CSV table of N, CA and C in Angstrom, one decimal:
chain,number,residue,atom,x,y,z
A,1,UNK,N,49.3,149.2,-96.9
A,1,UNK,CA,49.3,149.6,-98.3
A,1,UNK,C,49.0,151.1,-98.5
A,2,UNK,N,48.8,151.8,-97.3
A,2,UNK,CA,48.6,153.2,-97.4
A,2,UNK,C,49.7,154.0,-98.1
A,3,UNK,N,50.9,153.6,-97.8
A,3,UNK,CA,52.1,154.4,-98.4
A,3,UNK,C,52.1,154.2,-99.9
A,4,UNK,N,51.7,153.0,-100.4
A,4,UNK,CA,51.7,152.8,-101.8
A,4,UNK,C,50.5,153.6,-102.4
A,5,UNK,N,49.4,153.6,-101.8
A,5,UNK,CA,48.3,154.4,-102.2
A,5,UNK,C,48.6,155.9,-102.3
A,6,UNK,N,49.3,156.4,-101.2
A,6,UNK,CA,49.7,157.8,-101.1
A,6,UNK,C,50.7,158.2,-102.2
A,7,UNK,N,51.7,157.3,-102.5
A,7,UNK,CA,52.7,157.6,-103.4
A,7,UNK,C,52.4,157.3,-104.9
A,8,UNK,N,51.7,156.2,-105.1
A,8,UNK,CA,51.5,155.8,-106.5
A,8,UNK,C,50.0,155.8,-106.9
A,9,UNK,N,49.1,156.0,-106.0
A,9,UNK,CA,47.7,156.0,-106.3
A,9,UNK,C,47.0,154.7,-105.9
A,10,UNK,N,45.7,154.8,-105.8
A,10,UNK,CA,44.9,153.7,-105.4
A,10,UNK,C,44.9,152.5,-106.3
A,11,UNK,N,45.0,152.8,-107.6
A,11,UNK,CA,45.1,151.6,-108.6
A,11,UNK,C,46.3,150.8,-108.3
A,12,UNK,N,47.5,151.5,-108.0
A,12,UNK,CA,48.7,150.7,-107.7
A,12,UNK,C,48.5,149.9,-106.4
A,13,UNK,N,47.9,150.5,-105.4
A,13,UNK,CA,47.6,149.8,-104.1
A,13,UNK,C,46.8,148.6,-104.3
A,14,UNK,N,45.7,148.8,-105.2
A,14,UNK,CA,44.8,147.6,-105.5
A,14,UNK,C,45.6,146.5,-106.2
A,15,UNK,N,46.4,146.9,-107.2
A,15,UNK,CA,47.2,145.9,-107.9
A,15,UNK,C,48.1,145.1,-106.9
A,16,UNK,N,48.8,145.8,-106.1
A,16,UNK,CA,49.7,145.2,-105.1
A,16,UNK,C,48.9,144.3,-104.2
A,17,UNK,N,47.8,144.7,-103.7
A,17,UNK,CA,47.0,143.9,-102.8
A,17,UNK,C,46.5,142.6,-103.5
A,18,UNK,N,46.1,142.7,-104.8
A,18,UNK,CA,45.7,141.5,-105.5
A,18,UNK,C,46.8,140.6,-105.7
A,19,UNK,N,48.0,141.1,-106.0
A,19,UNK,CA,49.2,140.2,-106.2
A,19,UNK,C,49.6,139.6,-104.9
A,20,UNK,N,49.6,140.3,-103.8
A,20,UNK,CA,49.9,139.7,-102.5
A,20,UNK,C,48.9,138.6,-102.2
A,21,UNK,N,47.6,138.8,-102.5
A,21,UNK,CA,46.6,137.8,-102.3
A,21,UNK,C,46.9,136.6,-103.0
A,22,UNK,N,47.3,136.7,-104.3
A,22,UNK,CA,47.7,135.5,-105.1
A,22,UNK,C,48.9,134.8,-104.5
A,23,UNK,N,49.9,135.5,-104.0
A,23,UNK,CA,51.0,134.9,-103.4
A,23,UNK,C,50.6,134.1,-102.1
A,24,UNK,N,49.7,134.7,-101.3
A,24,UNK,CA,49.2,134.0,-100.1
A,24,UNK,C,48.5,132.7,-100.5
A,25,UNK,N,47.6,132.8,-101.5
A,25,UNK,CA,46.9,131.6,-101.9
A,25,UNK,C,47.8,130.5,-102.5
A,26,UNK,N,48.9,130.9,-103.2
A,26,UNK,CA,49.8,130.0,-103.8
A,26,UNK,C,50.7,129.4,-102.7
A,27,UNK,N,51.0,130.0,-101.6
A,27,UNK,CA,51.9,129.5,-100.6
A,27,UNK,C,51.1,128.6,-99.6
A,28,UNK,N,49.9,128.9,-99.4
A,28,UNK,CA,49.1,128.1,-98.4
A,28,UNK,C,48.6,126.8,-99.0
A,29,UNK,N,48.2,125.9,-98.1
A,29,UNK,CA,47.6,124.7,-98.6
A,29,UNK,C,46.1,125.0,-98.9
A,30,UNK,N,45.5,124.2,-99.7
A,30,UNK,CA,44.1,124.5,-100.2
A,30,UNK,C,43.1,124.6,-99.1
A,31,UNK,N,43.4,124.0,-97.9
A,31,UNK,CA,42.4,124.0,-96.8
A,31,UNK,C,42.8,125.0,-95.7
A,32,UNK,N,43.9,125.8,-95.9
A,32,UNK,CA,44.2,126.8,-95.0
A,32,UNK,C,43.3,128.0,-95.2
A,33,UNK,N,43.0,128.8,-94.2
A,33,UNK,CA,42.2,130.0,-94.3
A,33,UNK,C,43.0,131.2,-94.3
A,34,UNK,N,42.9,132.1,-95.2
A,34,UNK,CA,43.6,133.4,-95.3
A,34,UNK,C,42.6,134.5,-95.4
A,35,UNK,N,42.7,135.5,-94.5
A,35,UNK,CA,41.8,136.6,-94.6
A,35,UNK,C,42.6,137.9,-94.3
A,36,UNK,N,42.2,139.0,-95.0
A,36,UNK,CA,42.8,140.3,-94.7
A,36,UNK,C,42.0,140.9,-93.6
A,37,UNK,N,42.7,141.3,-92.6
A,37,UNK,CA,42.1,142.0,-91.4
A,37,UNK,C,42.0,143.5,-91.7
A,38,UNK,N,43.0,144.1,-92.3
A,38,UNK,CA,43.0,145.5,-92.7
A,38,UNK,C,44.4,145.9,-93.0
A,39,UNK,N,44.6,147.0,-93.8
A,39,UNK,CA,45.9,147.4,-94.2
A,39,UNK,C,46.7,146.3,-94.8
A,40,UNK,N,47.9,146.1,-94.2
A,40,UNK,CA,48.7,145.0,-94.7
A,40,UNK,C,48.7,143.9,-93.7
A,41,UNK,N,47.6,143.8,-92.9
A,41,UNK,CA,47.5,142.7,-91.9
A,41,UNK,C,46.6,141.6,-92.4
A,42,UNK,N,47.2,140.4,-92.4
A,42,UNK,CA,46.5,139.2,-92.8
A,42,UNK,C,46.5,138.1,-91.7
A,43,UNK,N,45.5,137.4,-91.7
A,43,UNK,CA,45.3,136.3,-90.8
A,43,UNK,C,45.4,135.0,-91.6
A,44,UNK,N,46.2,134.1,-91.1
A,44,UNK,CA,46.3,132.8,-91.7
A,44,UNK,C,46.1,131.7,-90.7
A,45,UNK,N,45.1,130.9,-90.9
A,45,UNK,CA,44.8,129.7,-90.0
A,45,UNK,C,45.2,128.5,-90.8
A,46,UNK,N,46.2,127.8,-90.2
A,46,UNK,CA,46.7,126.5,-90.8
A,46,UNK,C,46.1,125.4,-90.0
A,47,UNK,N,45.1,124.8,-90.5
A,47,UNK,CA,44.4,123.7,-89.9
A,47,UNK,C,45.3,122.4,-89.9
A,48,UNK,N,45.2,121.6,-88.9
A,48,UNK,CA,45.9,120.3,-88.9
A,48,UNK,C,47.4,120.6,-89.0
A,49,UNK,N,47.9,121.5,-88.2
A,49,UNK,CA,49.3,122.0,-88.4
A,49,UNK,C,49.9,122.1,-87.0
A,50,UNK,N,51.3,122.0,-87.0
A,50,UNK,CA,52.0,122.2,-85.8
A,50,UNK,C,52.9,123.5,-86.0
A,51,UNK,N,53.7,123.8,-85.0
A,51,UNK,CA,54.5,125.0,-85.0
A,51,UNK,C,55.4,125.0,-86.2
A,52,UNK,N,56.1,123.9,-86.5
A,52,UNK,CA,57.1,123.9,-87.6
A,52,UNK,C,56.4,124.2,-89.0
A,53,UNK,N,55.2,123.5,-89.2
A,53,UNK,CA,54.5,123.7,-90.5
A,53,UNK,C,54.0,125.1,-90.6
A,54,UNK,N,53.3,125.6,-89.5
A,54,UNK,CA,52.8,126.9,-89.6
A,54,UNK,C,53.9,127.9,-89.8
A,55,UNK,N,55.0,127.8,-89.1
A,55,UNK,CA,56.1,128.8,-89.3
A,55,UNK,C,56.6,128.7,-90.7
A,56,UNK,N,56.7,127.5,-91.3
A,56,UNK,CA,57.2,127.3,-92.6
A,56,UNK,C,56.3,127.9,-93.7
A,57,UNK,N,55.0,127.8,-93.5
A,57,UNK,CA,54.1,128.4,-94.4
A,57,UNK,C,54.2,129.9,-94.3
A,58,UNK,N,54.2,130.5,-93.1
A,58,UNK,CA,54.3,131.9,-92.9
A,58,UNK,C,55.6,132.5,-93.5
A,59,UNK,N,56.7,131.8,-93.2
A,59,UNK,CA,58.0,132.2,-93.7
A,59,UNK,C,58.0,132.2,-95.3
A,60,UNK,N,57.4,131.2,-95.9
A,60,UNK,CA,57.4,131.1,-97.3
A,60,UNK,C,56.6,132.3,-97.9
A,61,UNK,N,55.5,132.6,-97.3
A,61,UNK,CA,54.7,133.8,-97.7
A,61,UNK,C,55.6,135.0,-97.6
A,62,UNK,N,56.3,135.2,-96.4
A,62,UNK,CA,57.1,136.4,-96.2
A,62,UNK,C,58.2,136.5,-97.3
A,63,UNK,N,58.9,135.4,-97.6
A,63,UNK,CA,60.0,135.4,-98.5
A,63,UNK,C,59.5,135.7,-100.0
A,64,UNK,N,58.3,135.1,-100.3
A,64,UNK,CA,57.8,135.3,-101.7
A,64,UNK,C,57.4,136.7,-101.9
A,65,UNK,N,56.7,137.3,-100.9
A,65,UNK,CA,56.3,138.7,-101.0
A,65,UNK,C,57.6,139.6,-101.2
A,66,UNK,N,58.5,139.3,-100.3
A,66,UNK,CA,59.8,140.2,-100.3
A,66,UNK,C,60.5,140.1,-101.7
A,67,UNK,N,60.5,138.9,-102.3
A,67,UNK,CA,61.3,138.7,-103.5
A,67,UNK,C,60.5,139.1,-104.8
A,68,UNK,N,59.2,139.3,-104.7
A,68,UNK,CA,58.3,139.6,-105.8
A,68,UNK,C,58.5,141.0,-106.3
A,69,UNK,N,58.6,141.2,-107.6
A,69,UNK,CA,58.6,142.5,-108.2
A,69,UNK,C,57.1,142.9,-108.6
A,70,UNK,N,56.6,143.9,-107.9
A,70,UNK,CA,55.3,144.4,-108.2
A,70,UNK,C,55.5,145.5,-109.3
A,71,UNK,N,55.0,145.3,-110.5
A,71,UNK,CA,55.3,146.2,-111.6
A,71,UNK,C,54.0,147.0,-112.0
A,72,UNK,N,54.1,148.3,-111.9
A,72,UNK,CA,53.0,149.2,-112.2
A,72,UNK,C,52.9,149.3,-113.7
A,73,UNK,N,51.8,149.9,-114.2
A,73,UNK,CA,51.5,150.1,-115.6
A,73,UNK,C,52.6,150.8,-116.3
A,74,UNK,N,53.2,151.8,-115.6
A,74,UNK,CA,54.3,152.6,-116.2
A,74,UNK,C,55.7,152.0,-116.2
A,75,UNK,N,55.7,150.7,-115.6
A,75,UNK,CA,57.0,150.0,-115.5
A,75,UNK,C,57.7,150.2,-114.2
A,76,UNK,N,57.2,151.0,-113.4
A,76,UNK,CA,57.8,151.2,-112.0
A,76,UNK,C,57.7,149.9,-111.2
A,77,UNK,N,58.8,149.5,-110.6
A,77,UNK,CA,58.8,148.3,-109.8
A,77,UNK,C,58.8,148.7,-108.3
A,78,UNK,N,57.8,148.1,-107.6
A,78,UNK,CA,57.6,148.4,-106.2
A,78,UNK,C,58.0,147.1,-105.5
A,79,UNK,N,58.8,147.2,-104.4
A,79,UNK,CA,59.1,146.1,-103.5
A,79,UNK,C,58.3,146.3,-102.2
A,80,UNK,N,57.7,145.2,-101.7
A,80,UNK,CA,56.9,145.1,-100.6
A,80,UNK,C,57.3,144.0,-99.6
A,81,UNK,N,57.2,144.3,-98.4
A,81,UNK,CA,57.5,143.3,-97.4
A,81,UNK,C,56.2,143.1,-96.5
A,82,UNK,N,56.2,142.0,-95.8
A,82,UNK,CA,55.1,141.8,-94.8
A,82,UNK,C,55.6,141.3,-93.5
A,83,UNK,N,54.9,141.6,-92.4
A,83,UNK,CA,55.2,141.0,-91.1
A,83,UNK,C,54.0,140.1,-90.8
A,84,UNK,N,54.3,139.0,-90.3
A,84,UNK,CA,53.3,138.0,-90.0
A,84,UNK,C,53.3,137.5,-88.6
A,85,UNK,N,52.2,137.6,-88.0
A,85,UNK,CA,52.0,137.0,-86.6
A,85,UNK,C,51.2,135.8,-86.8
A,86,UNK,N,51.7,134.6,-86.3
A,86,UNK,CA,51.0,133.4,-86.5
A,86,UNK,C,50.8,132.6,-85.2
A,87,UNK,N,49.8,131.8,-85.2
A,87,UNK,CA,49.5,130.9,-84.0
A,87,UNK,C,49.4,129.5,-84.5
A,88,UNK,N,50.1,128.6,-83.9
A,88,UNK,CA,50.2,127.2,-84.5
A,88,UNK,C,49.2,126.3,-84.0
A,89,UNK,N,48.4,126.7,-83.0
A,89,UNK,CA,47.3,125.8,-82.5
A,89,UNK,C,46.1,126.6,-82.1
A,90,UNK,N,45.0,126.2,-82.3
A,90,UNK,CA,43.8,126.9,-81.9
A,90,UNK,C,43.2,126.1,-80.7
A,91,UNK,N,43.3,126.6,-79.5
A,91,UNK,CA,42.7,125.9,-78.4
A,91,UNK,C,41.2,125.8,-78.5
A,92,UNK,N,40.7,124.6,-78.2
A,92,UNK,CA,39.3,124.4,-78.3
A,92,UNK,C,38.4,125.4,-77.6
A,93,UNK,N,38.8,125.9,-76.5
A,93,UNK,CA,38.0,126.8,-75.7
A,93,UNK,C,38.1,128.3,-76.1
A,94,UNK,N,39.1,128.6,-77.0
A,94,UNK,CA,39.3,130.0,-77.4
A,94,UNK,C,38.2,130.4,-78.4
A,95,UNK,N,37.6,131.5,-78.1
A,95,UNK,CA,36.6,132.1,-79.1
A,95,UNK,C,37.4,132.9,-80.1
A,96,UNK,N,36.7,133.2,-81.2
A,96,UNK,CA,37.4,133.9,-82.3
A,96,UNK,C,38.0,135.2,-81.9
A,97,UNK,N,37.3,135.9,-81.0
A,97,UNK,CA,37.9,137.2,-80.6
A,97,UNK,C,39.2,137.0,-79.9
A,98,UNK,N,39.3,136.0,-79.0
A,98,UNK,CA,40.6,135.7,-78.3
A,98,UNK,C,41.7,135.3,-79.3
A,99,UNK,N,41.3,134.5,-80.3
A,99,UNK,CA,42.3,134.1,-81.3
A,99,UNK,C,42.8,135.3,-82.1
A,100,UNK,N,41.9,136.1,-82.5
A,100,UNK,CA,42.3,137.3,-83.2
A,100,UNK,C,43.2,138.2,-82.4
A,101,UNK,N,42.9,138.3,-81.1
A,101,UNK,CA,43.7,139.2,-80.2
A,101,UNK,C,45.2,138.6,-80.1
A,102,UNK,N,45.3,137.3,-80.0
A,102,UNK,CA,46.6,136.6,-79.9
A,102,UNK,C,47.4,136.9,-81.1
A,103,UNK,N,46.7,136.6,-82.3
A,103,UNK,CA,47.4,136.8,-83.6
A,103,UNK,C,47.8,138.3,-83.8
A,104,UNK,N,46.9,139.2,-83.5
A,104,UNK,CA,47.1,140.6,-83.7
A,104,UNK,C,48.3,141.1,-82.8
A,105,UNK,N,48.3,140.6,-81.5
A,105,UNK,CA,49.4,141.0,-80.6
A,105,UNK,C,50.8,140.5,-81.2
A,106,UNK,N,50.7,139.3,-81.8
A,106,UNK,CA,52.0,138.7,-82.3
A,106,UNK,C,52.4,139.4,-83.6
A,107,UNK,N,51.4,139.9,-84.4
A,107,UNK,CA,51.7,140.7,-85.6
A,107,UNK,C,52.4,142.0,-85.2
A,108,UNK,N,51.9,142.6,-84.1
A,108,UNK,CA,52.5,143.9,-83.7
A,108,UNK,C,53.9,143.6,-83.1
A,109,UNK,N,54.1,142.5,-82.5
A,109,UNK,CA,55.5,142.2,-82.1
A,109,UNK,C,56.4,142.1,-83.3
A,110,UNK,N,56.0,141.4,-84.4
A,110,UNK,CA,56.8,141.3,-85.6
A,110,UNK,C,57.1,142.7,-86.1
A,111,UNK,N,56.1,143.6,-86.1
A,111,UNK,CA,56.3,145.0,-86.6
A,111,UNK,C,57.3,145.7,-85.7
A,112,UNK,N,57.1,145.6,-84.4
A,112,UNK,CA,58.0,146.3,-83.5
A,112,UNK,C,59.4,145.8,-83.5
A,113,UNK,N,59.6,144.5,-83.9
A,113,UNK,CA,60.9,143.9,-83.9
A,113,UNK,C,61.6,144.1,-85.2
A,114,UNK,N,61.1,145.0,-86.1
A,114,UNK,CA,61.9,145.3,-87.3
A,114,UNK,C,61.2,145.1,-88.6
A,115,UNK,N,60.0,144.5,-88.5
A,115,UNK,CA,59.2,144.3,-89.8
A,115,UNK,C,59.9,143.2,-90.6
A,116,UNK,N,59.1,142.8,-91.7
A,116,UNK,CA,59.6,141.8,-92.6
A,116,UNK,C,60.0,140.6,-91.9
A,117,UNK,N,59.2,140.1,-91.0
A,117,UNK,CA,59.5,138.9,-90.2
A,117,UNK,C,58.3,138.1,-89.8
A,118,UNK,N,58.5,136.9,-89.3
A,118,UNK,CA,57.5,136.1,-88.8
A,118,UNK,C,57.7,135.9,-87.3
A,119,UNK,N,56.6,136.1,-86.5
A,119,UNK,CA,56.6,135.9,-85.1
A,119,UNK,C,55.5,134.9,-84.8
A,120,UNK,N,55.8,134.0,-83.9
A,120,UNK,CA,54.8,132.9,-83.5
A,120,UNK,C,54.4,133.1,-82.1
A,121,UNK,N,53.1,132.9,-81.9
A,121,UNK,CA,52.5,133.0,-80.6
A,121,UNK,C,52.5,131.6,-80.0
A,122,UNK,N,52.4,131.5,-78.7
A,122,UNK,CA,52.4,130.2,-78.0
A,122,UNK,C,51.2,130.2,-77.1
A,123,UNK,N,50.8,128.9,-76.7
A,123,UNK,CA,49.8,128.7,-75.7
A,123,UNK,C,50.3,129.1,-74.3
């Protein structure tokens, strides 16, 4: 969101962040966990989920953010995309630091592969 803050100001960046958060909450199931790690990086943990369900939820988020018109107070429309790194299973022996590393690595793969995409990590 740094480029939005730099170009349109922090109020615009805050508005976009709040609207992206609403999209995330509306796309996920009520028992999924969504957290902002930093910048435009979000962690989504889909409990009781397999690869197909996790990918479907992540792809739904990506598509809804991409298609949403973020409208500033002056009427300017901003388009935003997200890259999502997701992991479809949490190994019982993996600690939170390990899980975050796997998801973060997968997120960076999505960014390096062209952005506005979903990449899935595997065991």
